[in-house]
Amino acid sequence: DQQVKQNSPSLSVQEGRISILNCDYTNSMFDYFLWYKKYPAEGPTFLISISSIKDKNEDGRFTVFLNKSAKHLSLHIVPSQPGDSAVYFCAASAFGGNKLVFGAGTILRVKS
Amino acid sequence: DVKVTQSSRYLVKRTGEKVFLECVQDMDHENMFWYRQDPGLGLRLIYFSYDVKMKEKGDIPEGYSVSREKKERFSLILESASTNQTSMYLCASSLGTGGPYGYTFGSGTRLTVV
């Protein structure tokens, strides 16, 4: 049973436009959420995170929104750039937990 | 910068072989993890370790074992490789437990079992 779900396997966006990647979770004990970015033949790298006490966190072109009542989070990239083309993984952890649970990933392609 | 190094980028092994995947981190992290990445399934946890000689099963431990004799090194062992273990294997380390610490990943080992 997948506790973290990324229902869109892929997303294609024009350069300069907004990319919105979505993630849903089922475990109400999750209290911290992260996004990782992965290029082919490289390991995932940390992008941005959010605690459950917040509903928004920004870092430059990247913003993560958390809707706890809907158990949903989203990553917004504005403006999208060709270098953003990668696989994006959503991850979550529960308070006191010692591991991250990852979603299946979304492949983002930014077309120039 | 924290560095997590996986000894091989690409490996090809035969069915039935014993396979060792090595991972070394250089920042004195307590926790280390082994994941495999498969299309459509994301990152699935195989085993993790929160201290030397300590290990815990993840979500898909069958067919794998691990060894952590030193803090900086965490090895994944495929006792008898099978074709369904063809995958990208990712090692990660973390300073503490829980989300705020995040993980640092290695570059991965692409294992093909023929």
GROMACS .gro file of C-alpha atoms in nm:
model
  226
    1ASP     CA    1   0.000   0.000   0.000
    2GLN     CA    2   0.166   0.320  -0.119
    3GLN     CA    3   0.157   0.582   0.152
    4VAL     CA    4   0.296   0.853  -0.077
    5LYS     CA    5   0.146   0.878  -0.423
    6GLN     CA    6   0.252   1.077  -0.724
    7ASN     CA    7  -0.025   1.003  -0.970
    8SER     CA    8   0.125   1.179  -1.271
    9PRO     CA    9   0.410   0.972  -1.417
   10SER     CA   10   0.515   1.259  -1.641
   11LEU     CA   11   0.458   1.627  -1.711
   12SER     CA   12   0.562   1.838  -2.008
   13VAL     CA   13   0.583   2.218  -1.978
   14GLN     CA   14   0.701   2.500  -2.199
   15GLU     CA   15   1.005   2.696  -2.087
   16GLY     CA   16   0.906   3.003  -1.885
   17ARG     CA   17   0.571   2.860  -1.778
   18ILE     CA   18   0.475   2.718  -1.439
   19SER     CA   19   0.532   2.351  -1.355
   20ILE     CA   20   0.307   2.201  -1.089
   21LEU     CA   21   0.392   1.859  -0.948
   22ASN     CA   22   0.146   1.691  -0.714
   23CYS     CA   23   0.177   1.446  -0.429
   24ASP     CA   24  -0.084   1.281  -0.207
   25TYR     CA   25  -0.029   1.091   0.115
   26THR     CA   26  -0.241   0.862   0.327
   27ASN     CA   27  -0.058   0.844   0.660
   28SER     CA   28  -0.187   1.115   0.895
   29MET     CA   29   0.126   1.069   1.110
   30PHE     CA   30   0.346   1.226   0.843
   31ASP     CA   31   0.463   1.564   0.962
   32TYR     CA   32   0.753   1.654   0.735
   33PHE     CA   33   0.767   1.651   0.357
   34LEU     CA   34   1.053   1.684   0.112
   35TRP     CA   35   1.104   1.706  -0.262
   36TYR     CA   36   1.406   1.553  -0.431
   37LYS     CA   37   1.524   1.599  -0.786
   38LYS     CA   38   1.704   1.329  -0.981
   39TYR     CA   39   1.894   1.348  -1.308
   40PRO     CA   40   1.972   1.027  -1.502
   41ALA     CA   41   2.275   0.837  -1.371
   42GLU     CA   42   2.290   1.056  -1.058
   43GLY     CA   43   2.155   1.020  -0.707
   44PRO     CA   44   1.856   1.228  -0.592
   45THR     CA   45   1.938   1.570  -0.450
   46PHE     CA   46   1.736   1.762  -0.194
   47LEU     CA   47   1.529   2.045  -0.336
   48ILE     CA   48   1.288   2.186  -0.077
   49SER     CA   49   1.096   2.075   0.230
   50ILE     CA   50   0.803   2.176   0.447
   51SER     CA   51   0.695   2.103   0.801
   52SER     CA   52   0.332   2.026   0.881
   53ILE     CA   53   0.310   2.343   1.089
   54LYS     CA   54   0.337   2.546   0.770
   55ASP     CA   55   0.130   2.555   0.455
   56LYS     CA   56   0.386   2.714   0.224
   57ASN     CA   57   0.762   2.729   0.183
   58GLU     CA   58   0.953   2.916  -0.087
   59ASP     CA   59   1.307   2.894  -0.213
   60GLY     CA   60   1.376   3.100  -0.523
   61ARG     CA   61   1.180   2.958  -0.815
   62PHE     CA   62   1.051   2.667  -0.606
   63THR     CA   63   0.749   2.677  -0.376
   64VAL     CA   64   0.591   2.387  -0.191
   65PHE     CA   65   0.230   2.406  -0.072
   66LEU     CA   66   0.084   2.175   0.190
   67ASN     CA   67  -0.288   2.110   0.238
   68LYS     CA   68  -0.311   1.891   0.548
   69SER     CA   69  -0.686   1.846   0.540
   70ALA     CA   70  -0.663   1.708   0.187
   71LYS     CA   71  -0.335   1.526   0.258
   72HIS     CA   72  -0.194   1.687  -0.050
   73LEU     CA   73   0.119   1.878  -0.137
   74SER     CA   74   0.239   2.039  -0.454
   75LEU     CA   75   0.565   2.175  -0.590
   76HIS     CA   76   0.550   2.484  -0.810
   77ILE     CA   77   0.841   2.582  -1.031
   78VAL     CA   78   0.820   2.932  -1.178
   79PRO     CA   79   0.953   3.001  -1.433
   80SER     CA   80   1.041   2.655  -1.558
   81GLN     CA   81   1.379   2.613  -1.726
   82PRO     CA   82   1.514   2.332  -1.947
   83GLY     CA   83   1.761   2.243  -1.671
   84ASP     CA   84   1.466   2.157  -1.449
   85SER     CA   85   1.398   1.850  -1.664
   86ALA     CA   86   1.444   1.560  -1.422
   87VAL     CA   87   1.254   1.311  -1.210
   88TYR     CA   88   1.098   1.466  -0.900
   89PHE     CA   89   1.030   1.254  -0.593
   90CYS     CA   90   0.801   1.350  -0.309
   91ALA     CA   91   0.897   1.206   0.032
   92ALA     CA   92   0.746   1.210   0.380
   93SER     CA   93   0.841   1.119   0.733
   94ALA     CA   94   0.649   1.073   1.056
   95PHE     CA   95   0.743   1.240   1.384
   96GLY     CA   96   0.999   1.021   1.557
   97GLY     CA   97   1.036   0.811   1.247
   98ASN     CA   98   1.379   0.732   1.113
   99LYS     CA   99   1.311   0.684   0.746
  100LEU     CA  100   1.163   0.865   0.450
  101VAL     CA  101   0.883   0.718   0.242
  102PHE     CA  102   0.907   0.810  -0.125
  103GLY     CA  103   0.654   0.840  -0.403
  104ALA     CA  104   0.698   0.684  -0.746
  105GLY     CA  105   0.829   1.004  -0.901
  106THR     CA  106   0.717   1.239  -1.179
  107ILE     CA  107   0.927   1.295  -1.491
  108LEU     CA  108   0.929   1.666  -1.577
  109ARG     CA  109   1.025   1.775  -1.927
  110VAL     CA  110   1.068   2.146  -1.989
  111LYS     CA  111   1.066   2.226  -2.359
  112SER     CA  112   1.257   2.522  -2.496
  113ASP     CA  113   2.987   1.885   0.148
  114VAL     CA  114   2.877   1.543   0.261
  115LYS     CA  115   2.984   1.280   0.020
  116VAL     CA  116   2.829   0.939  -0.026
  117THR     CA  117   3.032   0.721  -0.257
  118GLN     CA  118   2.912   0.401  -0.419
  119SER     CA  119   3.195   0.185  -0.541
  120SER     CA  120   3.055   0.097  -0.884
  121ARG     CA  121   2.842   0.293  -1.128
  122TYR     CA  122   2.758  -0.009  -1.346
  123LEU     CA  123   2.771  -0.381  -1.272
  124VAL     CA  124   2.677  -0.685  -1.475
  125LYS     CA  125   2.647  -1.012  -1.286
  126ARG     CA  126   2.525  -1.361  -1.363
  127THR     CA  127   2.226  -1.529  -1.205
  128GLY     CA  128   2.325  -1.707  -0.886
  129GLU     CA  129   2.633  -1.495  -0.819
  130LYS     CA  130   2.690  -1.333  -0.479
  131VAL     CA  131   2.703  -0.958  -0.529
  132PHE     CA  132   2.843  -0.691  -0.299
  133LEU     CA  133   2.747  -0.325  -0.334
  134GLU     CA  134   2.959  -0.092  -0.126
  135CYS     CA  135   2.875   0.251   0.009
  136VAL     CA  136   3.097   0.489   0.205
  137GLN     CA  137   3.006   0.825   0.360
  138ASP     CA  138   3.255   1.077   0.491
  139MET     CA  139   3.054   1.289   0.736
  140ASP     CA  140   3.016   1.066   1.040
  141HIS     CA  141   2.645   1.013   0.979
  142GLU     CA  142   2.467   0.772   1.211
  143ASN     CA  143   2.207   0.646   0.966
  144MET     CA  144   2.259   0.474   0.633
  145PHE     CA  145   2.006   0.336   0.388
  146TRP     CA  146   1.982   0.119   0.078
  147TYR     CA  147   1.705   0.184  -0.174
  148ARG     CA  148   1.630   0.049  -0.515
  149GLN     CA  149   1.471   0.257  -0.787
  150ASP     CA  150   1.246   0.101  -1.048
  151PRO     CA  151   1.026   0.277  -1.306
  152GLY     CA  152   0.677   0.336  -1.176
  153LEU     CA  153   0.769   0.215  -0.828
  154GLY     CA  154   0.992   0.497  -0.713
  155LEU     CA  155   1.242   0.446  -0.434
  156ARG     CA  156   1.180   0.144  -0.216
  157LEU     CA  157   1.371   0.087   0.107
  158ILE     CA  158   1.562  -0.241   0.129
  159TYR     CA  159   1.751  -0.207   0.458
  160PHE     CA  160   1.875   0.063   0.686
  161SER     CA  161   2.117   0.096   0.973
  162TYR     CA  162   2.116   0.349   1.257
  163ASP     CA  163   2.442   0.240   1.418
  164VAL     CA  164   2.741   0.016   1.366
  165LYS     CA  165   2.638  -0.349   1.355
  166MET     CA  166   2.271  -0.250   1.376
  167LYS     CA  167   2.033  -0.309   1.088
  168GLU     CA  168   1.662  -0.306   1.022
  169LYS     CA  169   1.459  -0.443   0.737
  170GLY     CA  170   1.292  -0.201   0.506
  171ASP     CA  171   0.997  -0.267   0.280
  172ILE     CA  172   1.160  -0.516   0.041
  173PRO     CA  173   1.441  -0.704   0.222
  174GLU     CA  174   1.386  -1.043   0.061
  175GLY     CA  175   1.692  -1.167  -0.125
  176TYR     CA  176   1.920  -0.908   0.034
  177SER     CA  177   2.137  -0.875   0.342
  178VAL     CA  178   2.354  -0.592   0.474
  179SER     CA  179   2.668  -0.539   0.675
  180ARG     CA  180   2.782  -0.240   0.876
  181GLU     CA  181   3.109  -0.313   1.049
  182LYS     CA  182   3.228   0.049   1.047
  183LYS     CA  183   3.029   0.367   1.082
  184GLU     CA  184   3.124   0.502   0.741
  185ARG     CA  185   3.058   0.187   0.539
  186PHE     CA  186   2.731   0.011   0.461
  187SER     CA  187   2.731  -0.287   0.228
  188LEU     CA  188   2.439  -0.445   0.046
  189ILE     CA  189   2.470  -0.814  -0.036
  190LEU     CA  190   2.271  -1.010  -0.288
  191GLU     CA  191   2.319  -1.366  -0.169
  192SER     CA  192   2.222  -1.525  -0.501
  193ALA     CA  193   2.149  -1.268  -0.769
  194SER     CA  194   1.834  -1.308  -0.975
  195THR     CA  195   1.713  -1.125  -1.283
  196ASN     CA  196   1.438  -0.950  -1.084
  197GLN     CA  197   1.712  -0.777  -0.887
  198THR     CA  198   1.818  -0.586  -1.197
  199SER     CA  199   1.771  -0.227  -1.083
  200MET     CA  200   1.930   0.103  -0.984
  201TYR     CA  201   2.057   0.080  -0.626
  202LEU     CA  202   2.092   0.397  -0.423
  203CYS     CA  203   2.273   0.439  -0.094
  204ALA     CA  204   2.194   0.731   0.136
  205SER     CA  205   2.308   0.864   0.471
  206SER     CA  206   2.154   1.095   0.728
  207LEU     CA  207   2.286   1.279   1.032
  208GLY     CA  208   1.979   1.215   1.241
  209THR     CA  209   1.642   1.053   1.225
  210GLY     CA  210   1.334   1.202   1.072
  211GLY     CA  211   1.253   1.432   0.787
  212PRO     CA  212   1.431   1.756   0.886
  213TYR     CA  213   1.767   1.589   0.850
  214GLY     CA  214   1.696   1.468   0.499
  215TYR     CA  215   1.917   1.225   0.314
  216THR     CA  216   2.232   1.260   0.109
  217PHE     CA  217   2.240   1.008  -0.174
  218GLY     CA  218   2.520   0.847  -0.364
  219SER     CA  219   2.524   0.846  -0.744
  220GLY     CA  220   2.378   0.498  -0.765
  221THR     CA  221   2.483   0.160  -0.898
  222ARG     CA  222   2.306   0.027  -1.206
  223LEU     CA  223   2.303  -0.351  -1.160
  224THR     CA  224   2.211  -0.585  -1.442
  225VAL     CA  225   2.168  -0.955  -1.365
  226VAL     CA  226   2.183  -1.178  -1.672
   0.00000   0.00000   0.00000
